[in-house]
Coordinates of C-alpha atoms in Angstrom, one line a residue:
Chain A
M1 CA 233.9 60.1 -7.8
V2 CA 235.4 61.2 -4.4
Q3 CA 234.1 58.3 -2.5
T4 CA 235.8 55.5 -0.6
K5 CA 234.8 51.9 -1.3
K6 CA 233.3 51.7 2.2
Q7 CA 231.1 54.7 1.6
K8 CA 229.9 53.3 -1.7
Y9 CA 228.9 50.0 -0.1
L10 CA 227.2 51.7 2.8
F11 CA 225.1 53.7 0.3
L12 CA 224.4 50.6 -1.7
A13 CA 223.2 48.8 1.4
F14 CA 221.1 51.8 2.4
C15 CA 219.4 51.6 -1.0
L16 CA 219.0 47.9 -1.4
V17 CA 218.8 46.1 2.0
P18 CA 215.6 47.5 3.6
T19 CA 213.6 46.9 0.4
F20 CA 215.1 43.4 -0.1
I21 CA 214.3 42.4 3.5
M22 CA 210.7 43.5 3.1
F23 CA 210.6 41.7 -0.3
S24 CA 212.0 38.5 1.3
I25 CA 209.6 38.5 4.2
F26 CA 206.4 39.4 2.3
T27 CA 207.0 37.9 -1.1
L28 CA 209.8 35.3 -1.2
Y29 CA 209.2 33.6 2.1
P30 CA 205.4 33.1 1.5
L31 CA 206.0 31.6 -1.9
F32 CA 208.6 29.1 -0.7
S33 CA 206.7 28.3 2.5
G34 CA 203.6 27.7 0.4
L35 CA 205.6 24.9 -1.3
Y36 CA 206.5 23.6 2.2
Y37 CA 202.9 23.8 3.5
S38 CA 201.7 21.6 0.7
F39 CA 203.3 18.6 2.5
F40 CA 201.2 19.2 5.6
E41 CA 197.7 18.5 6.7
W42 CA 196.7 21.7 8.6
S43 CA 193.5 23.3 9.8
G44 CA 195.1 26.5 10.9
A45 CA 195.7 25.9 14.6
S46 CA 199.4 25.6 15.2
N47 CA 199.3 22.4 17.2
T48 CA 197.5 20.3 14.6
R49 CA 200.0 20.6 11.8
E50 CA 200.9 17.1 10.6
F51 CA 203.4 16.1 8.0
V52 CA 201.7 14.0 5.4
G53 CA 204.3 13.8 2.6
F54 CA 202.7 13.6 -0.8
D55 CA 199.2 12.8 0.5
N56 CA 197.9 16.2 -0.6
Y57 CA 199.2 15.6 -4.1
V58 CA 197.6 12.2 -4.2
E59 CA 194.3 13.8 -3.0
L60 CA 194.8 16.5 -5.8
F61 CA 195.0 13.8 -8.5
N62 CA 191.9 12.1 -7.1
D63 CA 189.8 15.2 -6.6
E64 CA 187.0 15.3 -9.1
V65 CA 186.7 19.1 -8.9
I66 CA 190.3 19.7 -9.9
P67 CA 190.2 18.7 -13.6
A68 CA 187.0 20.8 -13.9
T69 CA 188.7 23.9 -12.4
I70 CA 191.7 23.5 -14.8
W71 CA 189.4 23.1 -17.8
H72 CA 187.4 26.2 -16.7
D73 CA 190.6 28.2 -16.4
Y74 CA 191.9 27.3 -19.8
F75 CA 188.4 27.8 -21.3
L76 CA 188.6 31.4 -20.0
V77 CA 192.1 31.8 -21.3
A78 CA 191.2 30.6 -24.8
T79 CA 188.0 32.5 -25.1
K80 CA 189.5 35.7 -23.7
V81 CA 192.6 35.5 -26.0
I82 CA 190.4 35.0 -29.1
G83 CA 187.7 37.5 -28.1
I84 CA 190.1 40.2 -26.9
M85 CA 192.6 39.9 -29.7
I86 CA 190.0 39.9 -32.5
M87 CA 188.2 42.9 -31.1
A88 CA 191.3 44.8 -30.0
L89 CA 192.8 44.3 -33.4
F90 CA 189.7 45.4 -35.2
I91 CA 189.4 48.5 -33.1
A92 CA 193.1 49.3 -33.3
V93 CA 193.2 49.1 -37.1
A94 CA 189.9 51.1 -37.4
L95 CA 191.2 53.9 -35.1
T96 CA 194.6 54.2 -36.7
Q97 CA 194.1 53.5 -40.4
L98 CA 190.7 54.9 -41.2
K99 CA 191.1 58.5 -40.2
I100 CA 188.0 58.6 -38.0
K101 CA 187.5 62.1 -36.5
E102 CA 186.2 60.9 -33.2
A103 CA 188.9 58.3 -32.7
P104 CA 190.2 59.9 -29.4
F105 CA 186.8 59.6 -27.9
Y106 CA 186.6 55.8 -28.6
R107 CA 190.1 55.4 -27.3
I108 CA 189.3 57.0 -24.0
V109 CA 185.9 55.2 -23.6
F110 CA 187.2 51.7 -24.5
F111 CA 190.1 52.0 -22.1
F112 CA 188.1 53.0 -19.1
P113 CA 186.9 49.5 -18.0
N114 CA 190.5 48.6 -17.6
I115 CA 190.8 50.7 -14.5
M116 CA 187.5 49.8 -13.0
S117 CA 187.4 47.6 -9.9
V118 CA 186.6 43.9 -10.5
V119 CA 183.9 44.3 -7.8
V120 CA 182.2 47.1 -9.7
I121 CA 182.5 45.2 -13.1
G122 CA 181.2 42.0 -11.5
I123 CA 178.2 43.6 -9.9
L124 CA 177.3 45.6 -13.0
W125 CA 177.3 42.4 -15.1
M126 CA 175.4 40.5 -12.5
F127 CA 172.6 43.0 -13.2
I128 CA 173.0 42.7 -16.9
Y129 CA 172.5 39.0 -16.6
N130 CA 169.7 39.3 -14.0
P131 CA 167.0 36.8 -15.1
S132 CA 164.1 39.2 -14.6
L133 CA 165.5 42.7 -14.7
G134 CA 168.6 42.2 -16.8
L135 CA 169.5 43.8 -20.1
V136 CA 170.3 40.4 -21.8
N137 CA 167.0 38.8 -21.1
S138 CA 164.9 41.9 -21.7
G139 CA 166.8 42.5 -25.0
L140 CA 166.1 38.9 -26.1
E141 CA 162.4 39.5 -25.3
V142 CA 162.3 42.7 -27.3
I143 CA 163.6 41.0 -30.4
G144 CA 161.2 38.1 -30.0
L145 CA 163.6 35.4 -28.8
E146 CA 161.9 34.6 -25.5
E147 CA 162.9 31.0 -25.6
W148 CA 166.6 32.0 -25.4
T149 CA 166.1 33.8 -22.1
R150 CA 167.5 32.0 -19.2
P151 CA 169.0 32.6 -15.7
W152 CA 172.5 33.0 -17.1
L153 CA 174.6 32.9 -14.0
G154 CA 172.3 30.4 -12.3
S155 CA 172.6 27.8 -15.0
E156 CA 175.3 25.2 -14.8
T157 CA 175.8 25.2 -18.6
W158 CA 175.7 29.0 -19.2
A159 CA 177.4 30.4 -16.1
L160 CA 181.0 29.9 -17.2
P161 CA 180.5 31.2 -20.8
S162 CA 178.6 34.2 -19.2
L163 CA 181.8 35.2 -17.4
V164 CA 183.7 35.6 -20.7
L165 CA 181.9 38.7 -21.9
P166 CA 182.6 40.8 -18.8
S167 CA 186.3 39.8 -18.9
I168 CA 186.5 40.8 -22.6
W169 CA 184.5 44.0 -21.9
A170 CA 187.0 44.9 -19.1
G171 CA 190.2 43.8 -21.0
I172 CA 190.0 45.2 -24.5
G173 CA 191.2 48.7 -23.8
L174 CA 194.8 47.9 -22.8
F175 CA 195.4 45.6 -25.8
M176 CA 193.8 48.1 -28.2
L177 CA 196.4 50.7 -27.0
L178 CA 199.3 48.2 -27.3
L179 CA 198.3 47.3 -30.8
M180 CA 197.7 50.9 -31.8
G181 CA 201.2 51.7 -30.6
G182 CA 202.6 49.0 -32.9
I183 CA 200.6 50.1 -35.9
S184 CA 201.5 53.8 -35.6
N185 CA 205.2 52.8 -35.7
I186 CA 204.8 51.2 -39.1
S187 CA 206.3 53.4 -41.7
K188 CA 203.8 54.8 -44.2
S189 CA 206.1 53.8 -47.1
Y190 CA 205.2 50.1 -46.7
Y191 CA 201.6 50.9 -47.3
E192 CA 202.5 53.1 -50.3
A193 CA 204.6 50.3 -51.8
A194 CA 201.8 47.8 -51.2
K195 CA 199.3 50.1 -52.9
I196 CA 201.6 50.5 -55.9
D197 CA 201.8 46.7 -56.1
G198 CA 198.0 46.7 -56.3
A199 CA 197.2 45.4 -52.8
N200 CA 193.8 46.3 -51.5
E201 CA 193.2 47.3 -47.9
W202 CA 192.4 43.7 -46.8
Q203 CA 195.7 42.5 -48.4
Q204 CA 197.6 45.4 -46.8
F205 CA 196.2 44.3 -43.4
W206 CA 197.4 40.7 -43.8
K207 CA 200.7 41.3 -45.6
V208 CA 201.9 44.6 -43.9
T209 CA 200.1 45.3 -40.7
L210 CA 199.8 41.9 -39.1
P211 CA 203.4 40.7 -39.6
L212 CA 204.8 44.0 -38.5
I213 CA 202.8 44.2 -35.3
W214 CA 203.6 40.5 -34.5
P215 CA 205.7 41.5 -31.4
Q216 CA 202.8 43.4 -29.9
I217 CA 200.4 40.6 -30.7
K218 CA 202.7 38.1 -29.0
I219 CA 203.1 40.3 -25.9
S220 CA 199.3 40.8 -25.7
I221 CA 198.5 37.1 -25.9
L222 CA 201.2 36.3 -23.3
Y223 CA 199.9 39.0 -21.0
I224 CA 196.2 37.8 -21.3
V225 CA 197.3 34.3 -20.6
I226 CA 199.3 35.2 -17.5
T227 CA 196.8 37.6 -16.0
T228 CA 194.0 35.1 -16.6
L229 CA 195.7 32.2 -15.0
N230 CA 196.9 34.3 -12.1
G231 CA 193.7 36.3 -11.6
S232 CA 190.6 34.8 -13.2
F233 CA 189.4 33.7 -9.8
I234 CA 188.6 37.3 -8.8
I235 CA 185.7 37.8 -11.2
V236 CA 184.6 34.3 -10.5
Q237 CA 184.5 35.0 -6.8
V238 CA 182.5 38.2 -7.2
M239 CA 180.0 37.0 -9.8
T240 CA 179.3 33.3 -8.9
G241 CA 181.6 32.3 -6.0
G242 CA 182.4 29.1 -8.0
G243 CA 178.7 28.0 -8.2
P244 CA 176.2 26.9 -9.3
N245 CA 177.3 23.4 -8.2
N246 CA 181.1 24.1 -8.8
S247 CA 180.4 24.8 -12.5
T248 CA 182.4 28.0 -12.6
H249 CA 185.2 27.2 -10.1
V250 CA 188.6 28.0 -11.4
M251 CA 191.8 26.9 -9.7
G252 CA 192.2 30.1 -7.7
S253 CA 188.6 30.2 -6.4
Y254 CA 188.9 26.6 -5.4
L255 CA 192.0 27.3 -3.5
Y256 CA 190.3 30.1 -1.7
Q257 CA 187.4 27.8 -0.8
Q258 CA 189.6 25.0 0.4
A259 CA 192.0 27.2 2.4
F260 CA 189.9 30.1 3.7
T261 CA 186.4 28.8 4.0
Q262 CA 187.0 25.1 4.7
Y263 CA 190.4 25.6 6.5
N264 CA 192.3 22.9 4.6
F265 CA 195.4 25.1 4.4
G266 CA 197.7 22.3 3.4
Y267 CA 195.5 21.2 0.5
G268 CA 195.0 24.9 -0.5
A269 CA 198.8 25.3 -0.7
T270 CA 198.9 22.2 -2.9
I271 CA 196.4 23.8 -5.3
G272 CA 198.6 26.9 -5.2
V273 CA 201.6 24.8 -6.3
M274 CA 199.6 23.4 -9.1
I275 CA 198.6 26.9 -10.3
L276 CA 202.3 28.0 -10.2
V277 CA 203.5 24.9 -12.1
L278 CA 200.7 25.1 -14.7
S279 CA 201.1 28.8 -15.4
L280 CA 204.9 28.4 -15.7
I281 CA 204.5 25.5 -18.1
T282 CA 201.9 27.4 -20.1
V283 CA 204.0 30.5 -20.4
V284 CA 207.1 28.5 -21.6
L285 CA 205.1 26.5 -24.1
L286 CA 203.4 29.6 -25.4
Q287 CA 206.7 31.4 -25.9
L288 CA 208.0 28.5 -27.9
L289 CA 204.8 28.4 -29.9
L290 CA 204.7 32.1 -30.7
R291 CA 208.4 32.2 -31.6
K292 CA 208.0 33.3 -35.1
E293 CA 210.8 35.1 -36.9
R294 CA 210.5 38.9 -36.7
V295 CA 209.6 40.2 -40.1
E296 CA 211.8 43.0 -41.5
Y297 CA 211.2 44.6 -44.8
Chain B
M1 CA 192.6 60.8 -53.9
K2 CA 188.9 60.3 -54.5
R3 CA 187.0 57.9 -52.3
T4 CA 184.9 55.3 -54.1
V5 CA 181.4 54.5 -53.0
G6 CA 182.7 51.1 -51.8
E7 CA 185.2 52.7 -49.5
K8 CA 182.6 55.0 -48.0
L9 CA 180.4 52.0 -47.3
V10 CA 183.3 50.2 -45.6
R11 CA 184.0 53.3 -43.5
S12 CA 180.4 53.6 -42.2
G13 CA 180.2 49.9 -41.8
I14 CA 183.3 50.0 -39.5
R15 CA 181.8 52.9 -37.5
L16 CA 178.8 50.9 -36.5
P17 CA 180.6 48.4 -34.3
L18 CA 182.6 51.2 -32.8
I19 CA 179.4 53.0 -31.8
L20 CA 177.8 49.8 -30.5
W21 CA 180.8 49.0 -28.4
S22 CA 180.9 52.5 -26.9
L23 CA 177.3 52.0 -25.9
A24 CA 178.1 48.7 -24.4
V25 CA 180.8 50.3 -22.3
L26 CA 179.1 53.5 -21.4
Y27 CA 175.5 52.4 -20.9
P28 CA 176.0 50.1 -17.9
I29 CA 178.2 52.7 -16.1
F30 CA 175.6 55.5 -16.9
W31 CA 172.8 53.2 -15.8
M32 CA 174.6 52.5 -12.5
F33 CA 174.6 56.3 -11.8
L34 CA 170.9 56.5 -12.7
G35 CA 170.1 53.5 -10.4
A36 CA 171.7 55.3 -7.5
F37 CA 169.1 58.0 -7.7
K38 CA 166.1 55.7 -8.0
S39 CA 163.8 54.3 -5.4
N40 CA 163.6 50.5 -5.0
A41 CA 160.1 50.5 -6.5
E42 CA 161.4 52.3 -9.6
I43 CA 164.3 50.0 -10.0
Y44 CA 161.9 47.1 -10.3
A45 CA 159.3 48.9 -12.4
N46 CA 161.7 50.6 -14.8
P47 CA 165.1 49.1 -14.3
W48 CA 166.9 50.5 -17.4
G49 CA 165.3 53.9 -17.8
F50 CA 165.6 57.4 -16.3
P51 CA 164.5 58.0 -12.7
E52 CA 161.3 60.1 -12.3
E53 CA 162.9 62.4 -9.8
F54 CA 166.5 62.4 -8.6
S55 CA 166.7 61.5 -4.9
F56 CA 169.8 61.4 -2.8
S57 CA 168.3 59.1 -0.2
N58 CA 170.2 56.1 -1.3
F59 CA 173.5 57.9 -0.8
V60 CA 172.3 59.0 2.7
T61 CA 171.3 55.5 3.6
A62 CA 174.5 54.0 2.4
W63 CA 176.5 56.6 4.3
T64 CA 174.5 56.4 7.6
E65 CA 173.2 52.8 7.8
Y66 CA 175.7 50.8 5.9
N67 CA 179.0 52.3 7.2
I68 CA 180.1 53.4 3.8
D69 CA 181.8 56.4 5.4
T70 CA 184.1 54.1 7.4
S71 CA 184.8 52.0 4.4
I72 CA 185.7 55.0 2.3
F73 CA 188.0 56.2 5.0
N74 CA 189.6 52.8 5.2
S75 CA 190.1 52.6 1.4
F76 CA 191.6 56.1 1.4
L77 CA 194.0 55.1 4.2
V78 CA 195.1 51.8 2.7
T79 CA 195.5 53.5 -0.7
A80 CA 197.7 56.4 0.7
L81 CA 199.8 54.2 3.0
G82 CA 200.3 51.5 0.4
A83 CA 201.3 53.9 -2.3
A84 CA 203.6 55.9 0.0
L85 CA 205.4 52.7 1.4
C86 CA 205.8 51.3 -2.1
L87 CA 207.6 54.5 -3.2
V88 CA 209.8 54.7 -0.2
L89 CA 210.9 51.1 -0.8
A90 CA 211.1 51.4 -4.6
V91 CA 213.0 54.7 -5.3
P92 CA 216.3 53.8 -3.6
T93 CA 216.4 50.3 -5.1
A94 CA 215.5 51.5 -8.5
Y95 CA 218.3 54.1 -8.3
A96 CA 220.9 51.6 -7.2
L97 CA 219.9 49.1 -9.8
E98 CA 220.0 51.7 -12.6
R99 CA 223.0 53.7 -11.7
I100 CA 225.4 51.9 -9.4
R101 CA 227.6 49.1 -10.8
F102 CA 227.8 46.2 -8.4
K103 CA 228.0 42.4 -8.6
G104 CA 224.6 40.7 -8.9
S105 CA 222.8 43.9 -10.0
Q106 CA 221.4 42.2 -13.0
M107 CA 220.4 39.1 -11.0
L108 CA 218.5 41.2 -8.4
F109 CA 216.7 43.1 -11.1
T110 CA 215.6 39.8 -12.8
L111 CA 214.5 38.5 -9.4
Y112 CA 212.2 41.5 -8.9
I113 CA 210.9 41.5 -12.4
S114 CA 210.1 37.7 -12.4
A115 CA 208.1 38.3 -9.2
M116 CA 205.6 40.2 -11.4
M117 CA 204.8 37.0 -13.3
I118 CA 204.5 34.6 -10.4
P119 CA 200.9 33.9 -9.3
M120 CA 200.8 35.2 -5.7
V121 CA 197.8 33.0 -4.7
L122 CA 200.2 30.4 -3.4
G123 CA 201.9 32.9 -1.2
W124 CA 198.7 34.2 0.3
I125 CA 198.2 31.2 2.6
P126 CA 201.6 31.6 4.4
L127 CA 201.2 35.3 4.3
F128 CA 197.9 35.0 6.2
F129 CA 199.7 33.2 9.1
L130 CA 202.7 35.5 8.9
L131 CA 200.4 38.6 9.3
A132 CA 198.7 36.8 12.2
Q133 CA 202.0 36.4 13.9
F134 CA 202.9 40.0 13.4
N135 CA 199.5 41.1 14.7
M136 CA 198.8 42.6 11.3
L137 CA 195.9 40.5 10.3
D138 CA 192.6 42.3 10.1
S139 CA 194.5 45.6 10.2
I140 CA 194.6 48.4 7.7
I141 CA 198.4 48.8 8.3
G142 CA 198.9 45.1 7.5
L143 CA 196.9 45.3 4.3
S144 CA 198.8 48.5 3.3
V145 CA 202.1 46.6 3.6
V146 CA 200.8 43.7 1.6
Y147 CA 199.5 46.1 -1.1
A148 CA 202.8 48.0 -1.2
M149 CA 204.7 44.7 -1.6
S150 CA 202.4 43.5 -4.3
Q151 CA 203.2 46.5 -6.5
L152 CA 206.8 46.8 -5.6
P153 CA 208.3 44.9 -8.5
F154 CA 206.2 46.9 -11.0
T155 CA 207.1 50.2 -9.3
I156 CA 210.8 49.3 -9.4
F157 CA 210.5 48.4 -13.0
V158 CA 208.8 51.6 -14.1
L159 CA 211.1 53.8 -12.0
T160 CA 214.4 52.2 -13.3
S161 CA 213.3 52.9 -16.9
F162 CA 212.4 56.5 -16.0
M163 CA 215.8 57.0 -14.2
G164 CA 217.6 55.6 -17.3
T165 CA 216.5 58.7 -19.2
I166 CA 218.1 61.3 -16.8
P167 CA 221.5 62.5 -18.0
K168 CA 224.3 61.4 -15.7
S169 CA 226.1 64.7 -15.9
L170 CA 224.0 66.3 -13.3
E171 CA 224.8 63.7 -10.7
E172 CA 228.4 63.8 -11.6
S173 CA 228.8 67.5 -11.2
A174 CA 226.8 67.4 -7.9
S175 CA 229.2 64.7 -6.7
I176 CA 232.2 66.8 -7.7
D177 CA 230.7 69.7 -5.7
G178 CA 230.9 67.5 -2.7
M179 CA 227.3 66.3 -2.4
S180 CA 226.9 63.0 -0.7
P181 CA 225.2 60.1 -2.6
Y182 CA 222.2 60.4 -0.2
G183 CA 221.9 64.1 -1.1
I184 CA 222.1 63.3 -4.8
L185 CA 219.4 60.7 -4.6
W186 CA 217.1 62.9 -2.5
K187 CA 217.8 66.3 -4.0
I188 CA 218.6 65.6 -7.7
V189 CA 217.4 62.2 -8.8
T190 CA 214.1 62.2 -7.0
P191 CA 212.9 65.6 -8.4
L192 CA 214.1 64.7 -11.9
T193 CA 212.2 61.4 -11.7
M194 CA 209.0 63.1 -10.5
S195 CA 207.1 62.5 -13.6
G196 CA 207.7 58.7 -13.3
I197 CA 206.9 58.8 -9.6
I198 CA 203.6 60.5 -10.3
T199 CA 202.7 58.1 -13.0
V200 CA 203.5 55.0 -11.1
T201 CA 201.8 56.3 -7.9
I202 CA 198.6 57.1 -9.7
M203 CA 198.5 53.6 -11.1
N204 CA 199.3 52.0 -7.8
A205 CA 196.7 54.1 -6.1
I206 CA 194.0 53.0 -8.6
Q207 CA 195.1 49.4 -8.1
F208 CA 194.9 49.6 -4.3
W209 CA 191.6 51.5 -4.3
N210 CA 190.0 48.8 -6.5
E211 CA 191.6 45.8 -4.9
Y212 CA 189.2 43.1 -3.6
F213 CA 190.7 39.7 -3.1
M214 CA 193.6 40.4 -0.7
A215 CA 191.3 42.5 1.3
L216 CA 188.8 39.6 1.4
I217 CA 191.5 37.3 2.8
F218 CA 193.4 39.6 5.1
L219 CA 190.5 41.7 6.6
Q220 CA 187.8 40.1 8.8
S221 CA 185.8 42.6 10.9
S222 CA 183.3 44.8 9.2
E223 CA 184.7 48.1 10.7
K224 CA 187.9 47.3 8.8
Y225 CA 186.2 46.7 5.5
T226 CA 187.6 48.6 2.5
L227 CA 185.0 49.9 0.0
A228 CA 185.4 46.9 -2.3
L229 CA 184.5 44.5 0.6
A230 CA 181.7 46.7 1.8
I231 CA 180.2 46.7 -1.6
D232 CA 180.5 43.0 -2.0
F233 CA 178.8 42.6 1.4
I234 CA 175.9 44.9 0.4
S235 CA 175.6 43.1 -2.9
N236 CA 175.3 39.6 -1.2
E237 CA 172.9 41.0 1.4
A238 CA 170.8 42.8 -1.2
Q239 CA 169.3 39.5 -2.3
Y240 CA 167.5 39.4 1.0
T241 CA 167.1 43.2 1.8
N242 CA 166.6 44.3 -1.7
A243 CA 168.7 47.4 -1.0
W244 CA 169.6 47.8 -4.7
G245 CA 169.5 51.6 -4.7
V246 CA 172.0 51.6 -1.8
L247 CA 174.2 49.2 -3.7
F248 CA 174.3 51.5 -6.7
A249 CA 175.0 54.5 -4.5
S250 CA 178.0 52.7 -3.0
L251 CA 179.2 51.6 -6.5
V252 CA 179.1 55.3 -7.4
F253 CA 181.3 56.1 -4.4
A254 CA 183.7 53.5 -5.5
I255 CA 184.0 54.6 -9.1
L256 CA 183.9 58.4 -8.8
P257 CA 187.5 58.8 -7.6
V258 CA 188.7 56.6 -10.5
I259 CA 186.7 58.6 -13.0
I260 CA 188.2 61.8 -11.6
L261 CA 191.8 60.5 -11.7
Y262 CA 191.2 59.2 -15.2
S263 CA 189.8 62.5 -16.5
I264 CA 192.8 64.4 -15.2
F265 CA 195.6 61.9 -15.8
Q266 CA 194.3 59.9 -18.8
R267 CA 197.5 60.2 -20.8
R268 CA 199.8 59.2 -17.9
I269 CA 197.6 56.2 -17.0
T270 CA 197.3 54.8 -20.4
K271 CA 201.0 55.3 -21.2
G272 CA 202.1 53.9 -17.9
M273 CA 199.9 50.8 -18.3
T274 CA 200.9 50.0 -21.9
E275 CA 204.6 50.4 -21.1
G276 CA 204.2 48.3 -18.0
A277 CA 202.6 45.5 -20.1
I278 CA 205.2 45.7 -22.9
K279 CA 208.1 44.9 -20.7
G280 CA 206.4 43.1 -17.9

């Protein structure tokens, strides 16, 4: 290349520096100063910021709502992982292995909720759960199970489980596609060999398909866990706002409430630190747990 | 090979859940469209059926009395500005990270990629005060910047992998012909990466168009509301005003552009999202 060193570095700076400055200001700085804020008591006005050391953390450990929000988050993580993986796996196998003519139609339809706004999904499902007009209760009445009808989102027991279905509804498509990609990469010869050995379709699924798409399954589970811990509060905020009586608050929606509606910015930041720490620990533990030897035949 | 009766049974048994799930996906969306054409009385009398006559009055009311026109404009603006800014910042960085050898290149790439996994909620509190200092709180420009930055790591990631597939020989011969590196980036690399740029921009645009939570935090006055916020507002208010028809009409406004983009770019969107998930 006919370029002096100086020219090369100038070009490099042109490419990297403006972006990195923006990234530092709007991403790195807020994250680190979030850590810093967690040591202050602060209602937002600049002259009232007071250094309180670990007081916010002490408050965090004594706050009765906090364990509930953590439990709610992990409840959503666990139910979403199980629900989405079972359904996505079933659909992916059905659409790839069973030569269904209309498979592209299903693929296109099932994916669509993935690109819908959480607001639209939340409002649609609020109607589905509506106590008097909703599909769920009218459906139960039609099949004669009146005693099962209830105000789903208004009940302290049922509101949180009711949030699982919309999350699964909205999430399946992406993981279906991920798993389908994995399955279509498996060479046909493995199935032929399995057939010659007398394996039925069920055995083929357990002995051939599942071990060979383990990498995709692992990625999917990790992805569901990360996106749920980092984003479950959005559907909560739209559908229940954390209520009734805090029964659906997750860590993120509690942070929003503390910081932006009650103006406890310092305490909000402390909850943010907790979210960061918990999600990092979870991801690391999960990676250790899922580290299963890659199968090669 | 002949199929046994058992196999045929299994096959139709598997179709049933597929059909049921398609209904579960399509019916609520379809029903939302129907609701937008119904009067309030009809929504109560016959919530899940067809309207007796199709009326556009809900759309008109939403447009004229609920400021949906302003919100749609705001959403378009924030989507376009956010997507454009994100590209301007991501293309040069992606090129430098992919093609130029320098110390710390791998570290910088890792830094950007790990930002994709960090929960940004923690950063939103300081960001709120930072934007207030810059006079960018409650502003569409401010929100566009925040949006662009939120998708920057993903955009850089997708673009580097696209640029990795372009043969180096074109850049080398252009350089021998005396073209400056700036010219190579602008006139050779950018056009060749167009497919990746389009894919990632469509995905960012859908993301920004749909976004709700950051808008909730960083916007305050109703004339700045994006569509997602306006809909949330109408939805909360509808409990008292019973303006359900208007709510459905505004949901239709929100979902229509996404449906149009999806029907044109279905392949790009699904491919981009699955690849983003695999490496992210």
